[in-house]
CSV table of C-alpha atoms and ligand atoms in Angstrom, one decimal:
chain,number,residue,atom,x,y,z
A,678,MET,CA,11.6,25.8,12.7
A,679,THR,CA,8.2,27.5,12.5
A,680,GLN,CA,7.7,28.6,9.0
A,681,ALA,CA,4.0,28.2,9.9
A,682,LEU,CA,4.1,30.8,12.8
A,683,ASN,CA,5.6,33.2,10.7
A,684,HIS,CA,3.1,32.4,7.8
A,685,SER,CA,1.0,35.5,7.8
A,686,GLY,CA,-0.3,35.1,4.2
A,687,LEU,CA,-4.1,35.2,3.9
A,688,THR,CA,-4.5,32.0,1.9
A,689,PRO,CA,-4.3,28.9,4.2
A,690,ALA,CA,-2.3,26.0,2.9
A,691,PRO,CA,-4.8,23.2,2.2
A,692,GLY,CA,-3.9,20.3,4.6
A,693,LEU,CA,-0.9,22.5,5.8
A,694,GLU,CA,1.0,20.9,2.7
A,695,GLY,CA,4.7,21.6,2.8
A,696,LEU,CA,4.6,23.7,5.9
A,697,VAL,CA,7.1,23.2,8.6
A,698,VAL,CA,5.5,23.5,12.0
A,699,ALA,CA,7.8,21.6,14.3
A,700,GLU,CA,11.4,20.9,14.6
A,701,THR,CA,12.2,17.3,15.6
A,702,MET,CA,15.3,15.2,16.1
A,703,LEU,CA,13.3,11.9,15.9
A,704,SER,CA,12.7,11.2,12.3
A,705,GLU,CA,13.4,12.6,8.8
A,706,VAL,CA,11.2,11.8,5.8
A,707,ASP,CA,12.9,12.7,2.5
A,708,GLY,CA,10.0,12.5,0.0
A,709,GLN,CA,12.1,13.1,-2.9
A,710,LYS,CA,14.9,10.5,-2.2
A,711,GLY,CA,12.6,7.9,-0.5
A,712,ASP,CA,14.5,7.9,2.8
A,713,LEU,CA,13.3,7.4,6.4
A,714,ILE,CA,15.9,8.1,9.0
A,715,LEU,CA,15.2,7.3,12.6
A,716,ARG,CA,17.8,9.2,14.9
A,717,GLY,CA,20.4,8.9,12.5
A,718,GLU,CA,19.6,5.3,11.2
A,719,ARG,CA,18.0,4.4,8.0
A,720,ILE,CA,14.8,2.4,8.4
A,721,GLU,CA,16.2,-0.5,6.4
A,722,ASP,CA,19.1,-0.7,8.8
A,723,LEU,CA,16.9,-0.9,11.8
A,724,ALA,CA,13.8,-3.1,10.9
A,725,GLY,CA,14.6,-6.7,10.9
A,726,LYS,CA,18.1,-6.0,12.6
A,727,THR,CA,17.0,-4.6,15.8
A,728,PRO,CA,14.4,-6.0,18.0
A,729,PHE,CA,11.3,-3.7,18.8
A,730,GLU,CA,12.3,-2.7,22.3
A,731,ASP,CA,16.0,-1.8,21.4
A,732,ALA,CA,14.7,0.3,18.5
A,733,VAL,CA,12.3,2.2,20.9
A,734,ALA,CA,15.2,2.7,23.2
A,735,HIS,CA,17.3,4.1,20.2
A,736,LEU,CA,14.3,6.4,19.3
A,737,TRP,CA,14.0,7.5,23.0
A,738,ALA,CA,17.6,8.0,23.9
A,739,ASP,CA,18.3,11.1,26.0
A,740,LEU,CA,14.6,12.2,25.5
A,741,VAL,CA,11.9,10.1,26.9
A,742,PRO,CA,12.2,9.3,30.6
A,743,ARG,CA,13.0,5.6,31.5
A,744,SER,CA,13.3,3.7,34.6
A,745,GLN,CA,16.3,1.7,35.4
A,746,GLY,CA,17.2,-1.5,33.3
A,747,ASP,CA,16.4,-2.5,29.8
A,748,LEU,CA,13.2,-1.6,28.0
A,749,ARG,CA,12.4,-5.2,27.4
A,750,ALA,CA,12.1,-5.7,31.1
A,751,SER,CA,10.1,-2.5,31.6
A,752,PHE,CA,7.8,-3.4,28.8
A,753,ALA,CA,7.3,-7.0,30.4
A,754,LYS,CA,6.3,-5.2,33.7
A,755,ALA,CA,3.9,-2.9,31.9
A,756,ARG,CA,2.1,-5.8,30.2
A,757,GLU,CA,1.8,-7.4,33.7
A,758,LEU,CA,0.2,-4.1,35.1
A,759,ALA,CA,-2.0,-3.7,32.1
A,760,VAL,CA,-4.2,-6.6,33.1
A,761,ALA,CA,-5.8,-4.4,35.7
A,762,ALA,CA,-7.2,-2.3,32.7
A,763,ILE,CA,-9.1,-5.2,31.2
A,764,PRO,CA,-12.2,-5.1,33.3
A,765,ALA,CA,-12.9,-1.6,32.0
A,766,MET,CA,-12.7,-2.9,28.6
A,767,ALA,CA,-14.8,-6.0,29.2
A,768,ASN,CA,-17.5,-4.1,30.9
A,769,ALA,CA,-18.0,-1.4,28.3
A,770,PRO,CA,-20.9,-1.4,25.9
A,771,ARG,CA,-21.0,-4.5,23.6
A,772,GLU,CA,-21.3,-2.3,20.4
A,773,LEU,CA,-17.8,-0.6,20.9
A,774,ASP,CA,-15.3,-1.2,18.1
A,775,ILE,CA,-11.8,-2.5,18.9
A,776,PHE,CA,-10.4,0.9,18.5
A,777,GLU,CA,-12.9,2.5,21.1
A,778,ARG,CA,-12.1,-0.5,23.4
A,779,LEU,CA,-8.5,0.2,23.0
A,780,ARG,CA,-8.7,3.8,24.0
A,781,LEU,CA,-10.6,2.7,27.2
A,782,GLY,CA,-8.0,0.5,28.0
A,783,ILE,CA,-5.3,3.2,27.6
A,784,CYS,CA,-7.4,5.4,30.0
A,785,ALA,CA,-7.9,2.7,32.6
A,786,LEU,CA,-4.1,1.9,32.9
A,787,PRO,CA,-3.1,1.9,36.7
A,788,LEU,CA,-0.5,4.2,37.9
A,789,ASP,CA,2.9,2.6,38.8
A,790,LEU,CA,5.8,4.5,40.4
A,791,GLU,CA,8.4,2.4,39.2
A,792,LEU,CA,7.6,2.7,35.5
A,793,THR,CA,7.6,6.0,33.6
A,794,SER,CA,4.4,7.0,31.6
A,795,GLY,CA,5.9,6.3,28.2
A,796,GLU,CA,7.0,2.6,29.4
A,797,ARG,CA,3.6,2.0,31.1
A,798,ILE,CA,1.7,2.9,28.0
A,799,CYS,CA,3.9,1.6,25.2
A,800,GLY,CA,4.6,-1.6,27.2
A,801,ALA,CA,0.8,-2.1,27.8
A,802,MET,CA,-0.2,-1.9,24.2
A,803,PRO,CA,0.1,-5.5,23.2
A,804,VAL,CA,-2.1,-6.5,26.3
A,805,ILE,CA,-4.7,-4.0,25.5
A,806,LEU,CA,-4.9,-4.9,21.8
A,807,ALA,CA,-5.0,-8.7,22.4
A,808,ALA,CA,-7.8,-8.3,25.1
A,809,ALA,CA,-9.8,-5.9,22.9
A,810,ALA,CA,-9.7,-8.5,20.0
A,811,ARG,CA,-10.6,-11.4,22.1
A,812,LEU,CA,-13.3,-9.5,24.0
A,813,GLU,CA,-14.7,-8.5,20.6
A,814,ASN,CA,-15.0,-12.2,19.7
A,815,GLY,CA,-16.5,-13.3,23.0
A,816,ASP,CA,-13.4,-14.9,24.1
A,817,GLN,CA,-11.5,-14.5,27.6
A,818,PRO,CA,-8.4,-12.3,27.6
A,819,ILE,CA,-5.1,-14.4,27.8
A,820,ALA,CA,-2.5,-13.3,30.6
A,821,PRO,CA,0.8,-11.9,29.3
A,822,ASP,CA,3.9,-13.7,29.8
A,823,PRO,CA,6.7,-11.4,30.9
A,824,THR,CA,9.4,-13.9,29.6
A,825,LEU,CA,8.5,-12.9,26.0
A,826,SER,CA,9.3,-10.0,23.8
A,827,SER,CA,6.4,-7.6,23.0
A,828,ALA,CA,5.9,-9.1,19.6
A,829,GLU,CA,5.9,-12.7,20.6
A,830,ASP,CA,3.6,-12.1,23.6
A,831,LEU,CA,1.2,-10.0,21.4
A,832,LEU,CA,0.9,-13.0,19.0
A,833,HIS,CA,0.7,-15.5,22.0
A,834,MET,CA,-2.1,-13.4,23.8
A,835,LEU,CA,-4.0,-13.2,20.5
A,836,THR,CA,-4.4,-16.8,20.1
A,837,GLY,CA,-3.4,-18.7,23.2
A,838,ASN,CA,-0.8,-20.7,21.1
A,839,GLU,CA,3.1,-20.5,20.8
A,840,PRO,CA,3.6,-18.4,17.6
A,841,GLU,CA,5.9,-19.6,14.9
A,842,ARG,CA,9.5,-17.9,15.1
A,843,SER,CA,9.0,-16.6,11.5
A,844,ALA,CA,5.8,-14.7,12.4
A,845,VAL,CA,7.4,-13.2,15.5
A,846,GLU,CA,10.4,-12.0,13.5
A,847,ALA,CA,8.1,-10.5,10.7
A,848,LEU,CA,5.8,-8.9,13.4
A,849,ASP,CA,8.9,-7.4,15.1
A,850,ARG,CA,10.1,-6.0,11.8
A,851,TYR,CA,6.6,-4.4,11.2
A,852,LEU,CA,6.6,-2.8,14.6
A,853,VAL,CA,10.0,-1.2,14.0
A,854,THR,CA,9.2,-0.2,10.4
A,855,ILE,CA,6.3,1.9,11.7
A,856,LEU,CA,7.8,3.5,14.9
A,857,ASP,CA,7.9,7.1,13.7
A,858,HIS,CA,7.4,9.0,10.6
A,859,GLY,CA,7.8,12.7,10.8
A,860,LEU,CA,4.8,14.8,11.4
A,861,ASN,CA,2.0,12.6,10.0
A,862,ALA,CA,-1.5,13.5,10.9
A,863,SER,CA,-1.7,11.3,14.1
A,864,THR,CA,1.8,12.4,15.5
A,865,PHE,CA,0.7,16.1,15.0
A,866,THR,CA,-2.7,15.4,16.8
A,867,ALA,CA,-0.4,14.0,19.6
A,868,ARG,CA,1.9,17.0,19.6
A,869,VAL,CA,-1.1,19.4,19.7
A,870,ILE,CA,-2.6,17.6,22.7
A,871,ALA,CA,0.7,17.3,24.5
A,872,SER,CA,1.3,21.1,23.9
A,873,THR,CA,-1.7,21.9,26.1
A,874,GLY,CA,-0.1,20.2,29.0
A,875,ALA,CA,-2.6,17.4,28.9
A,876,ASP,CA,-1.0,14.0,29.9
A,877,MET,CA,0.4,11.2,27.9
A,878,LYS,CA,-2.7,8.9,28.0
A,879,ASP,CA,-4.8,11.8,26.7
A,880,ALA,CA,-2.5,12.5,23.8
A,881,VAL,CA,-2.2,8.8,22.9
A,882,ALA,CA,-6.0,8.4,22.9
A,883,GLY,CA,-6.3,11.5,20.6
A,884,ALA,CA,-3.7,10.3,18.3
A,885,MET,CA,-5.5,6.9,17.9
A,886,GLY,CA,-8.4,8.9,16.7
A,887,ALA,CA,-6.6,10.6,13.9
A,888,LEU,CA,-4.8,7.2,13.0
A,889,LYS,CA,-8.2,5.4,12.6
A,890,GLY,CA,-9.1,7.2,9.3
A,891,PRO,CA,-8.7,5.5,5.9
A,892,LEU,CA,-6.6,8.2,4.5
A,893,HIS,CA,-4.0,7.6,7.2
A,894,GLY,CA,-3.7,4.2,9.4
A,895,GLY,CA,-7.1,2.9,8.1
A,896,ALA,CA,-5.8,1.7,4.8
A,897,PRO,CA,-4.5,-1.7,5.2
A,898,GLY,CA,-7.9,-3.4,5.9
A,899,PRO,CA,-9.3,-1.9,2.6
A,900,VAL,CA,-6.1,-2.9,0.8
A,901,LEU,CA,-6.8,-6.7,1.8
A,902,ASP,CA,-10.4,-6.2,0.8
A,903,MET,CA,-9.0,-5.1,-2.7
A,904,ILE,CA,-6.6,-8.0,-2.9
A,905,ASP,CA,-9.6,-10.4,-2.1
A,906,ALA,CA,-12.0,-8.6,-4.7
A,907,ILE,CA,-9.4,-9.0,-7.4
A,908,GLY,CA,-9.0,-12.6,-6.4
A,909,GLU,CA,-6.4,-13.5,-9.4
A,910,PRO,CA,-3.6,-11.7,-11.2
A,911,GLY,CA,-5.6,-11.9,-14.4
A,912,ASN,CA,-8.4,-9.6,-12.8
A,913,ALA,CA,-6.1,-6.8,-11.6
A,914,ALA,CA,-5.9,-4.5,-14.6
A,915,SER,CA,-9.5,-4.4,-15.1
A,916,TRP,CA,-10.7,-4.1,-11.6
A,917,ILE,CA,-8.2,-1.3,-11.0
A,918,GLU,CA,-9.3,0.6,-14.1
A,919,GLN,CA,-13.0,0.4,-13.1
A,920,GLU,CA,-12.2,1.8,-9.6
A,921,LEU,CA,-10.0,4.6,-11.0
A,922,SER,CA,-12.8,5.7,-13.6
A,923,ALA,CA,-15.3,5.6,-10.9
A,924,GLY,CA,-13.2,8.4,-9.2
A,925,ARG,CA,-12.1,6.0,-6.2
A,926,ARG,CA,-8.8,5.8,-4.8
A,927,LEU,CA,-6.5,2.9,-4.6
A,928,MET,CA,-5.7,2.1,-1.0
A,929,GLY,CA,-2.1,1.5,-0.3
A,930,PHE,CA,-0.9,3.9,-3.0
A,931,GLY,CA,0.0,7.6,-2.9
A,932,HIS,CA,1.5,9.8,0.0
A,933,ARG,CA,1.6,13.3,1.1
A,934,VAL,CA,5.5,13.5,1.2
A,935,TYR,CA,7.0,10.6,-0.8
A,936,ARG,CA,7.1,11.3,-4.6
A,937,THR,CA,9.1,7.9,-4.9
A,938,ARG,CA,8.5,4.7,-3.2
A,939,ASP,CA,7.8,4.7,0.5
A,940,PRO,CA,11.0,2.9,1.7
A,941,ARG,CA,8.8,1.1,4.4
A,942,ALA,CA,7.0,-0.7,1.7
A,943,ASP,CA,10.5,-2.5,0.6
A,944,VAL,CA,11.2,-3.2,4.3
A,945,LEU,CA,8.0,-5.0,4.8
A,946,LYS,CA,8.1,-6.8,1.4
A,947,GLU,CA,11.5,-8.2,2.3
A,948,GLY,CA,9.9,-9.4,5.6
A,949,LEU,CA,7.6,-11.5,3.5
A,950,ALA,CA,10.6,-13.7,2.7
A,951,LEU,CA,10.4,-15.0,6.3
A,952,LEU,CA,7.2,-16.4,5.9
A,953,PRO,CA,6.0,-19.6,4.2
A,954,GLN,CA,6.0,-19.0,0.5
A,955,ASP,CA,3.1,-21.3,-0.6
A,956,ASN,CA,0.7,-18.4,0.2
A,957,PRO,CA,-1.0,-17.5,-3.1
A,958,LYS,CA,-1.6,-14.0,-2.0
A,959,LEU,CA,1.9,-13.1,-2.2
A,960,GLN,CA,2.1,-13.5,-5.9
A,961,LEU,CA,-1.2,-11.9,-6.4
A,962,ALA,CA,-0.2,-8.8,-4.5
A,963,GLU,CA,2.8,-8.2,-6.6
A,964,ALA,CA,0.6,-8.5,-9.7
A,965,ILE,CA,-1.9,-6.0,-8.2
A,966,GLU,CA,1.0,-3.7,-7.3
A,967,GLN,CA,2.3,-3.8,-10.8
A,968,ALA,CA,-1.1,-3.1,-12.4
A,969,ALA,CA,-2.0,-0.2,-9.8
A,970,LEU,CA,1.4,1.5,-10.6
A,971,ALA,CA,0.9,1.2,-14.2
A,972,ALA,CA,-2.7,2.5,-14.1
A,973,LEU,CA,-1.9,5.4,-11.5
A,974,ALA,CA,0.7,6.6,-13.9
A,975,LYS,CA,-1.5,6.7,-16.7
A,976,ALA,CA,-4.5,8.2,-14.9
A,977,LYS,CA,-2.5,10.8,-12.9
A,978,PRO,CA,0.5,11.6,-15.1
A,979,ASP,CA,1.2,14.8,-13.1
A,980,ARG,CA,1.1,13.2,-9.6
A,981,LYS,CA,3.8,10.6,-8.8
A,982,LEU,CA,1.8,8.0,-7.1
A,983,GLU,CA,3.8,5.1,-5.6
A,984,THR,CA,3.3,2.1,-3.2
A,985,ASN,CA,3.0,3.3,0.5
A,986,VAL,CA,3.6,1.4,3.6
A,987,GLU,CA,0.0,0.3,3.9
A,988,PHE,CA,0.0,-2.0,1.0
A,989,TYR,CA,2.7,-4.4,2.2
A,990,THR,CA,1.4,-4.0,5.7
A,991,ALA,CA,-1.8,-5.6,4.7
A,992,VAL,CA,0.1,-8.4,2.8
A,993,LEU,CA,2.6,-8.9,5.7
A,994,LEU,CA,0.1,-8.9,8.5
A,995,ASP,CA,-2.3,-11.3,6.7
A,996,ALA,CA,0.5,-13.7,6.0
A,997,ILE,CA,1.3,-13.6,9.6
A,998,GLY,CA,-2.3,-14.7,10.1
A,999,ILE,CA,-3.6,-11.5,11.8
A,1000,ASP,CA,-7.2,-10.5,11.3
A,1001,ARG,CA,-7.8,-7.5,9.2
A,1002,ALA,CA,-10.0,-5.9,11.8
A,1003,LEU,CA,-6.7,-5.6,13.7
A,1004,PHE,CA,-4.4,-3.9,11.2
A,1005,THR,CA,-5.1,-0.4,12.2
A,1006,PRO,CA,-5.1,-1.0,15.9
A,1007,LEU,CA,-1.8,-2.9,15.4
A,1008,PHE,CA,-0.4,0.2,13.9
A,1009,ALA,CA,-1.1,2.1,16.9
A,1010,VAL,CA,1.0,-0.5,18.9
A,1011,GLY,CA,4.1,0.2,16.8
A,1012,ARG,CA,3.5,3.9,16.6
A,1013,THR,CA,2.7,4.7,20.2
A,1014,PRO,CA,6.5,4.9,21.2
A,1015,GLY,CA,6.8,7.6,18.4
A,1016,TRP,CA,3.9,9.5,19.5
A,1017,CYS,CA,5.4,9.6,23.1
A,1018,ALA,CA,8.6,10.8,22.0
A,1019,HIS,CA,7.0,13.6,20.1
A,1020,MET,CA,5.0,14.5,23.1
A,1021,VAL,CA,8.0,14.8,25.1
A,1022,GLU,CA,9.8,16.8,22.5
A,1023,GLN,CA,6.9,19.2,22.1
A,1024,GLN,CA,6.5,19.7,25.8
A,1025,ARG,CA,10.1,20.6,26.1
A,1026,THR,CA,9.5,23.6,23.9
A,1027,GLY,CA,7.2,24.9,26.4
A,1028,LYS,CA,4.8,26.4,23.8
A,1029,LEU,CA,1.0,25.8,23.0
A,1030,ILE,CA,0.2,24.9,19.4
A,1031,ARG,CA,-2.2,27.4,18.4
A,1032,PRO,CA,-2.2,28.5,14.8
A,1033,ALA,CA,-4.6,31.1,13.2
A,1034,SER,CA,-7.5,30.8,10.9
A,1035,ARG,CA,-8.8,33.2,8.2
A,1036,TYR,CA,-12.4,34.3,8.9
A,1037,ALA,CA,-14.5,33.7,5.8
A,1038,GLY,CA,-18.0,34.3,7.3
A,1039,PRO,CA,-20.3,37.4,7.3
A,1040,MET,CA,-19.5,40.5,9.4
A,1041,PRO,CA,-22.0,42.1,11.5
A,1042,GLY,CA,-24.2,44.7,9.5
B,1370,ACO,N1,-5.5,6.6,-5.9
B,1370,ACO,C1,-6.0,7.4,-6.9
B,1370,ACO,N2,-5.7,8.5,-6.9
B,1370,ACO,C2,-5.0,9.1,-5.9
B,1370,ACO,C3,-4.5,8.3,-4.8
B,1370,ACO,C4,-4.7,7.0,-4.9
B,1370,ACO,N3,-4.3,6.2,-4.0
B,1370,ACO,N4,-3.8,9.2,-4.1
B,1370,ACO,C5,-3.9,10.4,-4.6
B,1370,ACO,N5,-4.6,10.4,-5.6
B,1370,ACO,C6,-4.8,11.5,-6.6
B,1370,ACO,C7,-6.0,12.3,-6.0
B,1370,ACO,O1,-7.2,12.0,-6.5
B,1370,ACO,C8,-5.6,13.8,-6.6
B,1370,ACO,O2,-5.9,13.7,-8.0
B,1370,ACO,P1,-6.5,15.1,-8.5
B,1370,ACO,O3,-5.5,16.1,-8.4
B,1370,ACO,O4,-6.8,14.6,-9.9
B,1370,ACO,O5,-7.8,15.5,-7.9
B,1370,ACO,C9,-4.2,13.8,-6.5
B,1370,ACO,O6,-3.8,12.4,-6.7
B,1370,ACO,C10,-3.5,14.2,-5.3
B,1370,ACO,O7,-4.2,13.7,-4.0
B,1370,ACO,P2,-4.4,14.5,-2.8
B,1370,ACO,O8,-5.5,13.9,-2.0
B,1370,ACO,O9,-4.4,15.9,-3.1
B,1370,ACO,O10,-2.9,14.3,-2.2
B,1370,ACO,P3,-2.5,14.0,-0.6
B,1370,ACO,O11,-1.2,14.3,-0.4
B,1370,ACO,O12,-3.6,14.9,0.2
B,1370,ACO,O13,-3.0,12.5,-0.2
B,1370,ACO,C11,-3.1,10.5,0.6
B,1370,ACO,C12,-2.2,11.7,0.4
B,1370,ACO,C13,-4.2,10.7,1.3
B,1370,ACO,C14,-2.2,9.3,1.3
B,1370,ACO,C15,-3.6,9.8,-0.7
B,1370,ACO,O14,-2.6,9.4,-1.5
B,1370,ACO,C16,-4.5,8.7,-0.6
B,1370,ACO,O15,-5.8,8.9,-0.4
B,1370,ACO,N6,-4.2,7.3,-0.7
B,1370,ACO,C17,-4.9,6.2,-0.4
B,1370,ACO,C18,-5.0,6.1,1.1
B,1370,ACO,C19,-3.8,5.5,1.7
B,1370,ACO,O16,-3.2,4.5,1.2
B,1370,ACO,N7,-3.4,6.0,2.8
B,1370,ACO,C20,-2.2,5.6,3.6
B,1370,ACO,C21,-1.2,6.7,3.6
B,1370,ACO,S1,0.3,6.1,4.4
B,1370,ACO,C22,-0.1,6.4,6.1
B,1370,ACO,O17,-0.8,7.2,6.4
B,1370,ACO,C23,0.4,5.5,7.1
């Protein structure tokens, strides 16, 4: 561990690239092989095969405190408790965006002695997200149904309708796919906040702030904007070339760690097979992906830029019928259990994260 803590060089690594600053047993991201391992299981062996609540239990095993019983029941109870946080979200200023309302909801969650903090927060996320989305549209939030899974209840609370089984399965697969991913920006943020001794709600609210940016979790909305702007397969190559020559980045491509395809992109692409195939966006997305990969290889031959998770996140969530404004907040629903596990792991080290900086300003005369 702690290459960074021993890093006494005078030149800071931009973006801390390549520095190891924590030890974790939660997930391993092998950027050369294109592997993502969650506590010993490859992501492709978990997502689509293990329900979200069981995958969280796998990630949390012997680390994150839990109450008695199975996690599906604890999360259902957390959803019922979370209803008490809705008035704080409803009474907030009208101009707050969904993410800001989501953070308010997290902060307003009531205490409960039966559930642990991790269960209360992670279980509550579907209620908070659905309520934030409905309030934004001027609709009344819908009460949770504790007999449903997190994914099914989330879809039910968004629309009030009984969701299609295929949509539930696809959403569940998505939530598992994004559970945890090494020391990405939001997880690092969560660990920094947790290392100060702040509580889980504070660290989740802070991690959400880091997730919101377009270089991290904010990419899938712009991916869908790109797909819409291209409109048909024949326009892909010229549209992409124009973007690259204007110096703009293609959202959904490139990654700090992966020098090959992000394995989560394939897991989500496979999930599309669960959904109705008469959707013209599916073929369009594939054509755009091929055109983008070819253009990026030509424009940046020294930097391997491949499809990342956000490209097929956008395609999958859109095919499920989820509004693009909810893509990034929904990422937070799937990632919160990962953040919470990292917080516990960090607090177990008992060490404050406090790196050093190199002063580059003037000295007193
Ligand atoms: N489109 C075009 N060029 C790109 C892209 C892209 N998507 N990504 C990187 N590049 C180029 C950069 O312009 C840079 O070129 P240069 O060396 O000629 O200046 C080079 O590749 C290296 O880019 P960096 O920003 O140094 O690489 P970094 O590892 O910091 O960036 C990042 C990773 C932020 C994800 C980047 O690839 C990007 O901006 N992608 C688009 C946004 C996106 O899809 N984000 C989601 C990531 S997945 C997630 O966080 C859940």
